[in-house]
Amino acid sequence: MTATLPSQDQAASEAPTTVRTLTLAGAINAGLRAAMDRDPKVVLMGEDIGALGGVFRVTDGLHKDFGERRVIDTPLAESGIVGTAIGMSMRGYRPVVEIQFDGFIFPAYDQITTSLAKLHYRSQGRVSVPVVIRVPYAGGIGAIEHHSESPEALFAHTPGLRIITPATPQDGFDMIQQAIASPDPVMFFEPKARYWDKGEVDTARVAGQLGADAGASAGTAEMSSARIASPGTDVTLLAYGPTVRLALQAAAVAAKDGISVEVIDLRSISPIDFDTVIASVKRTGRAVVVHEAPVAFGTGAEIAARINELAFFRLEAPVLRVGGFHTPYPGSTHEHDYLPSLDRVLDAVDAVMAH
Amino acid sequence: MAGIGPLSEEGLVRLLDHKGERVEDSRFGPYAADITADDLRGFWRDMMLTRAFDNESTSLQRQGELGLWVASLGQEAAQIGSASVLRDPDYVFPSYREHGVALKRGIDLPEILRTFRGHQHGAWDPAAHNFHLYTLVIGAHSLHAVGYAQAMDWDGLVGSGKPESDGAVICYFGDGATSQGDVNEALIFASVNNAPIVFFVQNNQFAISESTTRQSKVPLAQRADGVGMENVRVDGNDVIAVHAVTAWAMEHARSGAGPVMIEALTYRMGAHTTSDDPTKYRTRADEDYWRERDPIARLEAHLNALGELPEEFVEAVAAECKEMGKRTREAVRSWPKPPKHLIFEHVYAEPHARVEAERTWFENYEATFADAEVAR
């Protein structure tokens, strides 16, 4: 790899100029750019990601600056995109593919679960497939069907994949680079309703950590770690991606009622950072999980079960889940009835407090 | 044989008829012009060895030593003929029946059986042989092959005019795979990206029990017409014609001229796998017809007519085949059961908290058995 970004020392001395206010989409774009600058083997692939810059403009400008060989407009074929990326990664490339919308990932499901997830295992580690799959996911943007789904648990159930999802612009910038640096296949779920949320992003921080000689390990460790987004003492509210902001709103409202809510942004669904989760629940004695995906068989089910196993005698109340119904994602007219709302989250917080 | 459709002989390139007599072909004949009697004996030996290994593996499955076996019986010419033109820089993506190709790529054939004995999913180092692992998901590897080929192109290994480094990918799959979406996507991706790849379809006339006529109404090579890809049909039981056609196709791909699809019309003389019963779906007459077109017998007849198959060579190959069978049998029976912790190895390239937690749980569980033998 060629280091073209500042070293850690340089980054520190230039720190004031490296902090920028970016949207989540802009931060991921900056992260992609940093990774592409650093490593000529990083290539982007997907539908409409070239001149258009992607339907959410996450790859905006990259085609112009890196050319059509590194920012590749593909045929309209999701399985083909993932399958060819696997072959490229076998030759040392680091393809970052974009699936245009969550609901269109299923044509690629076979390639992801039977090939991408398993080649390292099947080959006893001889074949590495460091492919990143970017998936704009989740709802709340008034889209039509197949454009608002949350299929993360389907993939988290498959060994061999890492599933991560940023909730903030800084994490978007950091975690996309960590995903690319990871030697494992990573599914990078991007909460599309948060694409336009703005935040301060230190664009030197991760670049310094993941410099030319840093290797992949540091990056992977960080992206697998949960983040305490807001400390509290009464209830642990577990969220990720699109629901982190909602959880923080709930914590703020609950605080007015004298309930201290600790919000944990999981960031990683596979693996889940249970060290952080269990430590928090042991402090608070209560847990509520909030996600957009259907509750049944979902990420929240895994978390609730694990808390039962590891913190049962510290629980003051059963673990509750707030999420989508066991229905297809509804038309946009009804999506706000389907999605976890502030009221539903607060009701769950009240319920665990009432025990 | 039917006059039209995927089982017809329409457009088949043939350089050796089924009685072992040479046939002229102005386009592809020149690609076989340099083949010597030594080369032909080499083809014959490789086909014999492949068949000996295959037969032994079938027996081992019948004896309960293997969970399953996927025979290549009858497809030796398609495999040895095509693989005989490959060079070191070329990369092979097989499906799961390419034992003859594996032989040509330097795989120690008994090693393949580790997979079929249930010890592991892939027994060889693909990079050491430029021969990818077998892929059981029909056609999935065709996309991996295209991506790999594109990356070879990016790496400057195509069309540079340097025969020592220029290479291409060859991807094998069967007639059933041509119905898969992945294979169609692979053809499209290869075509629009001008990828250096040869798709080698072994039309062995059956996808388990279904005739190729259930997969297509036209010769399979015509699928390539739809994406603007060069294609050719060849008699897959004619090792010389397969050699010639593949030599042309690989050169085409290596030179940067783009992808090619080859359809080799052959016949799966055995079952799909050892779980299969072909008597339920095909006739004795068909089997007899194709037995007369046995790829090994055909070349043998040709060599005998030329007086180029001396008895001592035949005996030497027979001894080699016997040794292959013996070594295969002994190897399979000698392998110790792999240690249990292998379940947890290589799921991820870097430690994964869930896998590590379950590994720890399992180790602790195993340790609770007082007698280590009980746990084994």
XYZ file of C-alpha atoms in Angstrom:
731
model
C 0.000 0.000 0.000
C 1.117 3.543 -0.633
C 0.641 5.997 2.196
C -0.600 9.280 0.834
C -2.339 10.488 3.951
C -0.629 12.223 6.870
C 1.152 10.090 9.414
C -0.148 10.135 12.968
C 2.374 12.783 13.997
C 1.528 14.971 11.055
C -2.153 14.440 11.689
C -1.755 15.586 15.272
C 0.071 18.743 14.284
C -2.550 19.524 11.643
C -5.508 18.490 13.777
C -7.392 21.788 13.631
C -7.695 21.575 9.865
C -8.748 17.933 9.681
C -12.047 18.281 11.529
C -14.859 18.872 9.063
C -18.608 18.991 9.345
C -19.945 16.244 7.114
C -23.143 14.352 6.522
C -23.016 10.606 7.043
C -23.069 10.166 3.249
C -20.266 12.690 2.889
C -18.268 11.015 5.639
C -18.519 7.594 3.992
C -17.524 9.228 0.734
C -14.479 10.747 2.447
C -13.634 7.397 3.986
C -13.837 5.664 0.622
C -11.645 8.336 -0.880
C -9.064 7.966 1.889
C -8.968 4.197 1.446
C -8.648 4.522 -2.324
C -5.857 7.062 -1.951
C -4.031 4.753 0.401
C -4.394 1.500 -1.500
C -4.592 1.220 -5.298
C -6.131 -2.229 -4.889
C -9.333 -0.718 -3.502
C -11.954 -0.683 -6.268
C -15.617 0.318 -6.082
C -18.324 -1.548 -7.981
C -22.052 -1.184 -8.266
C -25.026 0.043 -10.210
C -24.971 3.759 -11.019
C -22.022 4.478 -8.745
C -19.909 6.049 -11.512
C -20.849 9.301 -13.185
C -24.058 9.515 -11.158
C -22.221 8.930 -7.876
C -24.797 6.425 -6.659
C -28.460 7.078 -6.064
C -27.546 8.473 -2.633
C -24.378 10.153 -3.997
C -22.181 8.236 -1.569
C -19.618 7.703 -4.336
C -19.978 11.230 -5.670
C -16.871 12.512 -7.413
C -14.881 9.309 -7.038
C -15.435 8.211 -10.628
C -14.139 11.536 -11.843
C -11.067 11.435 -9.643
C -10.153 7.741 -9.749
C -11.425 6.745 -13.181
C -13.697 4.045 -14.506
C -11.285 1.224 -13.696
C -11.509 1.909 -9.944
C -15.101 3.114 -9.780
C -16.925 0.613 -11.923
C -20.474 0.881 -13.184
C -21.593 -2.726 -13.353
C -24.312 -4.546 -15.250
C -27.627 -4.596 -13.412
C -26.999 -7.880 -11.640
C -26.450 -8.122 -7.888
C -25.209 -11.689 -7.852
C -22.791 -10.783 -10.606
C -21.500 -7.810 -8.654
C -20.761 -9.824 -5.523
C -19.557 -12.907 -7.397
C -17.050 -11.058 -9.540
C -15.884 -9.099 -6.492
C -15.044 -12.430 -4.865
C -12.831 -13.358 -7.799
C -11.096 -9.977 -7.707
C -10.432 -10.261 -4.001
C -8.726 -13.605 -4.644
C -6.095 -11.692 -6.574
C -5.461 -9.224 -3.761
C -7.942 -6.541 -4.722
C -10.253 -5.003 -2.143
C -13.589 -4.539 -3.880
C -16.171 -2.362 -2.189
C -19.506 -3.114 -3.800
C -22.695 -1.136 -3.465
C -26.048 -2.855 -3.431
C -28.372 -0.068 -4.434
C -31.100 -0.798 -1.880
C -31.626 -3.289 0.939
C -34.514 -5.053 -0.778
C -32.399 -5.813 -3.822
C -29.721 -7.727 -1.984
C -31.546 -11.013 -2.276
C -30.385 -11.864 -5.807
C -26.896 -11.741 -4.274
C -27.864 -13.702 -1.170
C -26.553 -16.959 -2.579
C -23.151 -15.533 -3.473
C -22.871 -13.840 -0.078
C -23.868 -16.806 2.054
C -22.536 -19.785 0.092
C -19.361 -18.323 -1.365
C -18.269 -15.065 0.223
C -18.917 -16.176 3.791
C -17.366 -19.599 3.381
C -14.344 -19.447 1.099
C -11.902 -18.704 3.915
C -13.231 -21.644 5.894
C -13.471 -23.998 2.914
C -9.867 -23.288 1.981
C -8.505 -23.552 5.528
C -7.531 -19.913 5.339
C -5.704 -20.178 2.034
C -8.213 -18.029 0.149
C -9.058 -14.614 1.586
C -12.027 -12.659 0.301
C -11.812 -9.155 1.781
C -14.918 -7.845 0.051
C -16.998 -5.017 1.523
C -20.686 -4.917 0.663
C -22.279 -1.534 1.235
C -26.017 -1.714 1.761
C -28.172 1.398 2.199
C -30.828 0.008 4.549
C -33.798 0.688 6.799
C -36.722 3.002 6.313
C -38.259 6.281 7.221
C -37.613 8.013 3.917
C -41.000 7.577 2.268
C -39.805 5.149 -0.364
C -41.762 2.480 -2.208
C -41.493 -1.225 -1.519
C -38.131 -3.038 -1.399
C -36.393 0.243 -0.525
C -36.698 0.286 3.276
C -35.880 -3.148 4.633
C -33.545 -4.229 7.421
C -32.143 -7.659 6.507
C -29.103 -7.516 8.791
C -30.127 -10.480 10.945
C -30.350 -12.739 7.895
C -26.684 -12.153 7.267
C -25.621 -12.088 10.904
C -26.951 -15.640 11.114
C -24.339 -16.683 8.562
C -20.884 -17.513 9.976
C -18.023 -15.944 8.079
C -19.483 -12.485 7.599
C -18.913 -9.387 9.684
C -21.925 -7.107 9.921
C -21.411 -3.506 10.927
C -23.452 -0.333 10.766
C -22.438 3.236 11.575
C -24.794 5.678 13.220
C -22.733 8.862 13.071
C -20.663 10.632 10.417
C -17.460 9.999 12.374
C -18.227 6.304 12.536
C -19.168 6.322 8.864
C -15.769 7.725 8.018
C -13.864 5.463 10.395
C -15.756 2.239 9.930
C -15.814 2.153 6.129
C -12.034 2.305 6.197
C -11.880 -0.355 8.878
C -14.188 -2.528 6.813
C -11.961 -2.154 3.780
C -8.858 -2.885 5.842
C -10.413 -6.009 7.332
C -9.214 -9.291 5.841
C -12.730 -10.687 6.339
C -15.818 -10.039 4.219
C -17.742 -7.176 5.761
C -21.335 -6.148 5.206
C -21.546 -2.429 5.797
C -25.142 -1.454 6.431
C -25.719 2.278 5.947
C -28.830 3.742 7.623
C -30.185 5.694 4.697
C -32.467 7.898 6.817
C -29.315 9.128 8.569
C -27.381 9.883 5.344
C -28.088 13.604 5.713
C -27.368 13.865 9.434
C -24.411 16.138 9.984
C -21.612 15.832 12.458
C -18.006 16.683 13.031
C -15.590 14.251 11.491
C -11.915 14.127 12.232
C -10.698 13.029 8.829
C -7.166 12.376 10.022
C -7.896 10.134 12.994
C -8.460 6.789 11.374
C -6.230 7.548 8.451
C -3.409 7.824 10.957
C -4.368 4.585 12.705
C -4.684 2.699 9.470
C -1.544 4.022 7.873
C 0.500 2.035 5.435
C 2.000 -0.306 8.003
C -0.773 -0.480 10.562
C -2.248 -3.697 9.252
C -5.870 -4.610 9.426
C -6.181 -5.805 12.990
C -6.564 -2.477 14.710
C -9.325 -1.473 12.365
C -11.297 -4.660 12.804
C -11.073 -4.512 16.570
C -12.513 -1.040 16.661
C -15.372 -1.661 14.284
C -16.437 -4.642 16.377
C -16.684 -2.556 19.535
C -19.900 -1.087 20.835
C -19.956 2.550 21.862
C -21.657 4.007 24.886
C -23.439 6.854 23.137
C -24.866 8.259 26.356
C -24.148 6.978 29.881
C -26.929 6.165 32.325
C -27.719 4.059 35.365
C -31.340 2.795 35.252
C -31.926 1.199 31.842
C -29.649 0.063 29.031
C -31.115 1.016 25.663
C -29.468 -0.945 22.881
C -29.620 0.433 19.357
C -27.670 0.518 16.122
C -27.672 2.364 12.832
C -30.946 4.175 12.264
C -32.290 3.747 15.800
C -29.371 5.278 17.699
C -30.685 8.798 17.253
C -34.116 7.626 18.370
C -32.607 5.994 21.442
C -30.782 9.176 22.332
C -34.020 11.135 21.995
C -35.728 8.628 24.259
C -32.943 8.959 26.812
C -33.321 12.725 26.808
C -37.074 12.520 27.333
C -36.781 9.834 29.998
C -34.256 11.960 31.852
C -36.965 14.569 32.343
C -38.945 11.878 34.164
C -35.960 11.083 36.296
C -35.012 7.878 34.460
C -31.344 7.575 33.626
C -30.979 5.701 30.320
C -27.671 4.398 29.037
C -27.667 4.261 25.245
C -25.364 1.784 23.594
C -24.671 2.019 19.881
C -23.770 -1.549 18.979
C -22.031 -0.623 15.710
C -21.377 -4.323 15.063
C -24.078 -6.990 14.677
C -21.633 -9.777 13.960
C -20.001 -10.031 16.345
C -21.983 -8.179 18.970
C -19.764 -6.656 21.624
C -21.353 -8.491 24.538
C -18.591 -7.403 26.924
C -19.899 -3.860 26.680
C -23.549 -4.912 26.596
C -23.387 -7.223 29.600
C -21.284 -4.820 31.635
C -23.897 -2.145 31.061
C -26.856 -4.394 31.868
C -25.161 -5.545 35.057
C -24.935 -1.893 36.076
C -28.491 -0.963 35.154
C -30.361 -4.266 35.621
C -32.691 -3.460 32.737
C -32.414 -3.640 28.968
C -34.473 -2.629 25.950
C -33.391 -3.363 22.394
C -34.545 -1.115 19.575
C -34.205 -1.919 15.901
C -36.247 -1.437 12.758
C -36.157 -5.040 11.562
C -39.021 -7.364 12.511
C -38.722 -8.355 16.154
C -39.288 -12.071 15.554
C -35.989 -13.948 15.118
C -34.178 -10.632 14.952
C -31.033 -9.112 16.407
C -32.970 -8.208 19.547
C -33.861 -11.849 20.091
C -30.187 -12.767 20.086
C -29.358 -9.965 22.486
C -32.195 -10.789 24.874
C -31.245 -14.448 24.922
C -27.613 -13.695 25.591
C -28.431 -11.262 28.387
C -30.559 -14.018 29.917
C -27.619 -16.389 29.796
C -24.987 -14.012 31.057
C -26.737 -11.563 33.381
C -29.897 -13.329 34.551
C -29.355 -12.770 38.260
C -28.649 -9.085 37.736
C -31.861 -8.441 35.842
C -34.617 -6.431 37.477
C -36.988 -6.959 34.538
C -37.312 -9.061 31.408
C -35.472 -7.732 28.382
C -37.909 -6.012 26.047
C -37.675 -5.492 22.323
C -39.031 -2.683 20.197
C -38.997 -3.095 16.453
C -40.868 -3.867 13.287
C -43.824 -6.210 13.013
C -43.788 -9.609 11.332
C -45.162 -8.055 8.188
C -43.528 -6.913 4.996
C -42.348 -3.345 5.310
C -45.534 -1.417 4.605
C -46.244 1.345 2.161
C -44.810 4.680 3.153
C -48.219 5.888 4.329
C -47.932 3.471 7.214
C -44.212 3.216 7.800
C -44.320 5.425 10.861
C -46.846 3.065 12.396
C -44.515 0.185 11.635
C -41.242 1.701 12.774
C -40.268 1.957 16.430
C -41.381 5.375 17.582
C -40.299 7.536 20.472
C -43.506 6.633 22.311
C -42.995 2.899 21.841
C -39.428 3.104 23.059
C -40.462 5.168 26.084
C -43.288 2.733 26.831
C -40.774 -0.098 26.872
C -38.485 1.898 29.147
C -41.399 2.559 31.481
C -42.357 -1.115 31.413
C -38.937 -2.351 32.477
C -38.795 0.365 35.138
C -42.163 -0.763 36.486
C -40.862 -4.225 37.426
C -29.030 -38.300 -31.895
C -31.481 -35.495 -32.353
C -30.960 -33.333 -35.397
C -31.519 -30.054 -33.666
C -31.246 -28.692 -30.168
C -28.654 -29.053 -27.423
C -27.917 -32.715 -28.172
C -27.410 -32.308 -31.896
C -24.082 -32.551 -33.656
C -24.670 -29.185 -35.255
C -21.402 -27.410 -35.834
C -19.326 -29.852 -33.820
C -15.619 -29.557 -34.416
C -14.131 -33.027 -34.777
C -10.613 -34.108 -35.614
C -10.939 -37.770 -34.718
C -14.049 -39.734 -35.579
C -15.522 -42.331 -33.285
C -13.627 -45.108 -35.017
C -10.366 -43.317 -34.368
C -9.731 -41.901 -37.831
C -8.450 -38.348 -38.280
C -10.847 -35.811 -39.776
C -9.870 -32.560 -41.435
C -10.983 -29.197 -40.106
C -9.547 -26.192 -41.836
C -10.104 -23.803 -38.961
C -8.988 -25.847 -35.978
C -6.853 -28.510 -37.635
C -3.809 -26.256 -37.494
C -4.071 -26.093 -33.691
C -3.484 -29.838 -33.601
C -0.861 -29.885 -36.339
C 2.038 -29.982 -33.903
C 0.695 -32.817 -31.810
C 3.207 -35.663 -31.804
C 2.689 -39.348 -31.155
C 4.268 -38.734 -27.763
C 1.624 -36.102 -27.036
C -1.118 -38.515 -28.050
C 0.283 -41.225 -25.802
C 0.419 -38.630 -23.041
C -3.269 -37.845 -23.554
C -4.058 -41.536 -23.454
C -2.047 -42.060 -20.277
C -3.662 -39.072 -18.543
C -7.126 -40.258 -19.481
C -6.340 -43.773 -18.263
C -5.002 -42.458 -14.956
C -8.038 -40.244 -14.481
C -10.322 -43.188 -15.108
C -8.363 -45.458 -12.791
C -8.615 -42.901 -10.008
C -12.282 -42.401 -10.747
C -13.038 -46.119 -10.678
C -11.164 -46.582 -7.436
C -13.031 -43.684 -5.865
C -16.362 -45.166 -6.921
C -15.340 -48.440 -5.287
C -14.251 -46.669 -2.136
C -17.627 -45.004 -1.888
C -19.348 -48.364 -2.342
C -17.212 -49.709 0.476
C -18.320 -46.918 2.774
C -14.999 -45.103 2.779
C -16.398 -41.982 1.100
C -19.640 -40.169 1.760
C -20.178 -39.495 -1.910
C -18.303 -39.624 -5.188
C -18.785 -37.577 -8.326
C -17.531 -39.651 -11.219
C -15.895 -38.219 -14.341
C -16.316 -41.448 -16.317
C -16.709 -40.664 -20.008
C -15.560 -37.058 -19.775
C -11.832 -37.711 -19.803
C -11.223 -36.307 -23.282
C -13.021 -33.051 -22.548
C -10.915 -32.598 -19.429
C -7.514 -33.825 -20.523
C -7.819 -32.249 -23.961
C -8.668 -28.826 -22.568
C -6.254 -28.926 -19.660
C -3.404 -30.015 -21.924
C -3.157 -26.516 -23.386
C -3.004 -24.673 -20.088
C 0.150 -22.874 -19.056
C 1.426 -22.024 -15.607
C -0.025 -18.476 -15.495
C -3.492 -19.687 -16.474
C -6.002 -20.128 -13.669
C -8.663 -22.829 -13.477
C -12.063 -22.586 -11.825
C -13.467 -26.151 -11.800
C -16.938 -27.202 -10.775
C -16.690 -30.501 -8.872
C -16.041 -33.223 -11.417
C -12.846 -31.967 -13.028
C -10.562 -34.701 -11.741
C -8.733 -34.944 -15.063
C -8.062 -31.216 -15.043
C -6.855 -31.515 -11.453
C -4.387 -34.191 -12.538
C -3.027 -31.883 -15.223
C -2.658 -29.047 -12.727
C -0.469 -31.157 -10.497
C -2.984 -31.993 -7.786
C -2.208 -35.297 -6.113
C -5.540 -36.901 -6.989
C -6.140 -38.829 -3.748
C -6.085 -35.469 -1.932
C -9.383 -34.634 -3.601
C -11.002 -37.377 -1.572
C -10.459 -35.570 1.730
C -13.509 -33.565 0.749
C -15.564 -36.613 -0.163
C -14.499 -38.383 3.028
C -15.865 -35.440 4.977
C -12.577 -34.292 6.461
C -12.586 -30.798 4.993
C -14.169 -28.733 2.249
C -11.081 -28.060 0.178
C -7.883 -29.994 0.358
C -5.389 -28.195 -1.827
C -3.827 -24.762 -1.991
C -5.451 -23.130 -5.032
C -2.600 -20.675 -5.486
C -0.015 -23.463 -5.581
C -1.679 -25.044 -8.601
C -3.653 -22.135 -10.073
C -6.596 -24.466 -9.594
C -9.436 -23.210 -7.442
C -11.336 -25.382 -4.986
C -14.264 -27.389 -6.251
C -17.525 -25.437 -5.964
C -20.694 -27.372 -5.238
C -23.116 -24.482 -5.769
C -23.887 -24.881 -9.445
C -22.389 -22.053 -11.474
C -21.463 -19.839 -8.512
C -17.780 -20.087 -9.389
C -18.354 -18.760 -12.903
C -18.650 -15.276 -11.435
C -15.576 -15.729 -9.269
C -13.753 -16.764 -12.411
C -14.789 -13.624 -14.260
C -13.714 -11.381 -11.382
C -10.398 -13.175 -11.192
C -9.927 -12.803 -14.945
C -10.673 -9.088 -14.817
C -8.109 -8.725 -12.049
C -5.515 -10.614 -14.131
C -6.116 -8.090 -16.857
C -5.663 -5.197 -14.409
C -2.437 -6.775 -13.224
C -1.000 -6.636 -16.739
C -1.016 -10.388 -17.217
C -3.025 -10.350 -20.423
C -2.137 -9.308 -23.946
C 1.372 -8.117 -23.152
C 2.842 -10.465 -25.728
C 4.930 -12.248 -23.104
C 4.029 -15.943 -23.197
C 5.778 -16.575 -19.881
C 3.442 -14.239 -18.002
C 0.337 -13.777 -20.139
C -2.522 -15.903 -18.910
C -6.247 -16.394 -18.895
C -8.882 -18.092 -16.794
C -10.692 -21.253 -17.796
C -13.944 -21.996 -16.020
C -15.603 -25.410 -16.169
C -19.263 -26.126 -15.614
C -21.933 -28.465 -16.889
C -25.000 -28.181 -19.049
C -27.272 -27.747 -16.034
C -25.273 -24.746 -14.884
C -26.101 -22.890 -18.076
C -29.628 -22.512 -16.723
C -28.355 -20.726 -13.631
C -28.634 -16.977 -13.302
C -25.044 -16.770 -12.136
C -23.710 -18.292 -15.345
C -25.745 -15.881 -17.427
C -24.498 -12.989 -15.338
C -20.966 -14.310 -15.723
C -21.323 -14.296 -19.510
C -22.552 -10.706 -19.416
C -19.865 -9.456 -17.042
C -17.161 -11.225 -19.050
C -18.445 -9.862 -22.317
C -18.838 -6.214 -21.390
C -15.506 -6.208 -19.575
C -13.700 -8.146 -22.305
C -12.436 -10.460 -19.584
C -9.731 -12.987 -20.449
C -11.755 -16.096 -19.738
C -12.801 -19.291 -21.473
C -16.057 -20.826 -20.308
C -15.780 -24.566 -20.870
C -19.175 -26.241 -20.789
C -19.098 -29.991 -20.523
C -22.455 -30.865 -21.927
C -22.596 -34.388 -20.516
C -26.307 -34.481 -21.338
C -27.619 -34.725 -17.799
C -28.148 -32.448 -14.834
C -28.524 -35.294 -12.343
C -31.487 -36.934 -14.114
C -32.677 -34.120 -16.328
C -31.748 -34.163 -19.971
C -30.040 -31.119 -21.427
C -33.232 -30.723 -23.420
C -34.783 -29.562 -20.124
C -32.124 -26.835 -19.914
C -32.156 -25.503 -23.434
C -33.837 -25.627 -26.810
C -30.676 -24.667 -28.653
C -27.056 -25.789 -28.560
C -25.567 -24.388 -25.370
C -22.773 -22.574 -27.156
C -25.425 -20.308 -28.629
C -25.931 -18.754 -25.215
C -22.750 -16.856 -25.940
C -24.223 -15.386 -29.125
C -26.631 -13.428 -26.978
C -23.809 -11.556 -25.280
C -21.623 -11.177 -28.329
C -19.096 -13.757 -27.238
C -17.010 -16.008 -29.472
C -18.121 -19.600 -29.146
C -17.552 -23.027 -30.568
C -18.993 -26.522 -30.247
C -16.616 -29.410 -30.124
C -16.902 -33.175 -29.925
C -16.073 -33.574 -26.258
C -15.043 -37.198 -26.678
C -12.382 -36.262 -29.198
C -9.325 -35.328 -27.189
C -7.508 -33.928 -30.219
C -10.345 -31.622 -31.216
C -10.835 -30.451 -27.643
C -7.123 -29.731 -27.406
C -7.198 -27.735 -30.638
C -10.311 -25.755 -29.845
C -9.163 -24.914 -26.331
C -5.698 -23.955 -27.584
C -7.340 -21.439 -29.890
C -9.724 -20.159 -27.209
C -7.089 -19.724 -24.518
C -4.806 -17.917 -26.920
C -7.694 -15.667 -27.856
C -8.302 -14.837 -24.191
C -4.635 -14.519 -23.248
C -4.060 -12.075 -26.086
C -6.687 -9.726 -24.723
C -9.171 -10.426 -27.520
C -11.891 -11.307 -25.019
C -13.845 -14.239 -23.661
C -14.825 -17.453 -25.421
C -17.400 -20.105 -24.685
C -16.675 -23.709 -25.616
C -19.363 -26.342 -25.520
C -17.930 -29.844 -25.433
C -20.626 -32.367 -26.264
C -19.878 -35.473 -24.264
C -21.697 -38.129 -22.294
C -21.668 -38.916 -18.604
C -21.156 -42.668 -18.777
C -21.590 -43.083 -15.040
C -24.094 -41.772 -12.559
C -24.272 -38.122 -11.543
C -22.971 -39.184 -8.157
C -22.850 -42.448 -6.331
C -26.282 -41.599 -4.887
C -27.825 -41.686 -8.314
C -29.541 -44.421 -10.362
C -29.231 -43.652 -14.083
C -31.334 -46.671 -15.078
C -34.376 -44.652 -14.087
C -33.858 -41.950 -16.662
C -31.858 -43.254 -19.622
C -31.905 -46.160 -22.006
C -29.543 -49.021 -22.571
C -29.512 -48.082 -26.267
C -28.198 -44.623 -25.462
C -25.540 -46.049 -23.208
C -24.475 -48.486 -25.931
C -24.328 -45.702 -28.470
C -22.021 -43.689 -26.286
C -19.957 -46.649 -25.199
C -18.940 -46.936 -28.846
C -17.776 -43.364 -28.589
C -15.705 -43.843 -25.465
C -13.029 -41.161 -25.570
C -10.247 -43.458 -24.436
C -11.107 -46.266 -26.833
C -11.281 -43.786 -29.681
C -7.775 -42.497 -29.121
C -6.555 -46.013 -28.511
C -7.886 -47.074 -31.908
C -6.162 -44.127 -33.498
C -2.842 -44.845 -31.843
C -3.068 -48.517 -32.739
C -3.796 -47.650 -36.359
C -0.699 -45.492 -36.345
C 1.283 -48.245 -34.692
C 2.101 -45.804 -31.912
C 0.854 -47.663 -28.881
C 3.549 -50.197 -28.120
C 2.813 -53.009 -25.730
C 5.465 -51.918 -23.237
C 3.878 -48.461 -23.006
C 0.460 -50.006 -22.457
C 1.874 -52.196 -19.721
C 3.658 -49.295 -18.084
C 0.460 -47.247 -18.006
C -1.476 -50.225 -16.699
C 1.030 -50.541 -13.875
C 0.760 -46.829 -13.193
C -3.027 -47.080 -13.054
C -2.852 -50.025 -10.694
C -0.493 -48.073 -8.492
C -2.827 -45.067 -8.605
C -5.688 -47.241 -7.385
C -3.620 -48.807 -4.645
C -2.219 -45.479 -3.489
C -5.669 -43.905 -3.512
C -7.110 -46.700 -1.389
C -4.231 -46.662 1.058
C -4.228 -42.887 1.348
C -7.921 -42.686 2.154
C -7.688 -45.369 4.796
C -4.578 -43.879 6.353
C -5.961 -40.441 7.091
C -6.587 -39.912 10.774
C -9.815 -38.242 11.786
C -9.100 -34.506 11.902
C -9.027 -32.925 15.368
C -12.308 -31.477 16.571
C -10.996 -27.958 17.026
C -10.813 -27.630 13.233
C -14.517 -26.837 13.329
C -13.600 -23.428 14.695
C -10.566 -22.725 12.526
C -10.575 -20.213 9.672
C -14.216 -19.182 9.956
C -12.764 -15.693 9.969
C -9.347 -14.357 9.075
C -9.273 -12.508 12.391
C -10.711 -13.577 15.751
C -14.483 -13.252 16.004
C -15.989 -12.967 19.476
C -18.852 -15.397 18.873
C -16.666 -18.095 17.352
C -14.129 -17.685 20.150
C -16.835 -17.897 22.805
C -18.225 -21.074 21.311
C -14.777 -22.581 20.895
C -14.113 -21.939 24.584
C -17.457 -23.426 25.546
C -16.790 -26.533 23.462
C -13.311 -27.025 24.880
C -14.669 -26.755 28.407
C -17.462 -29.152 27.556
C -15.037 -31.668 26.135
C -12.891 -31.334 29.234
C -15.787 -32.442 31.433
C -15.511 -35.988 30.109
C -13.513 -38.028 32.545
C -12.338 -40.456 29.939
C -10.793 -38.763 26.957
C -11.767 -41.736 24.826
C -15.437 -41.106 25.504
C -15.138 -37.611 24.187
C -13.467 -38.719 20.982
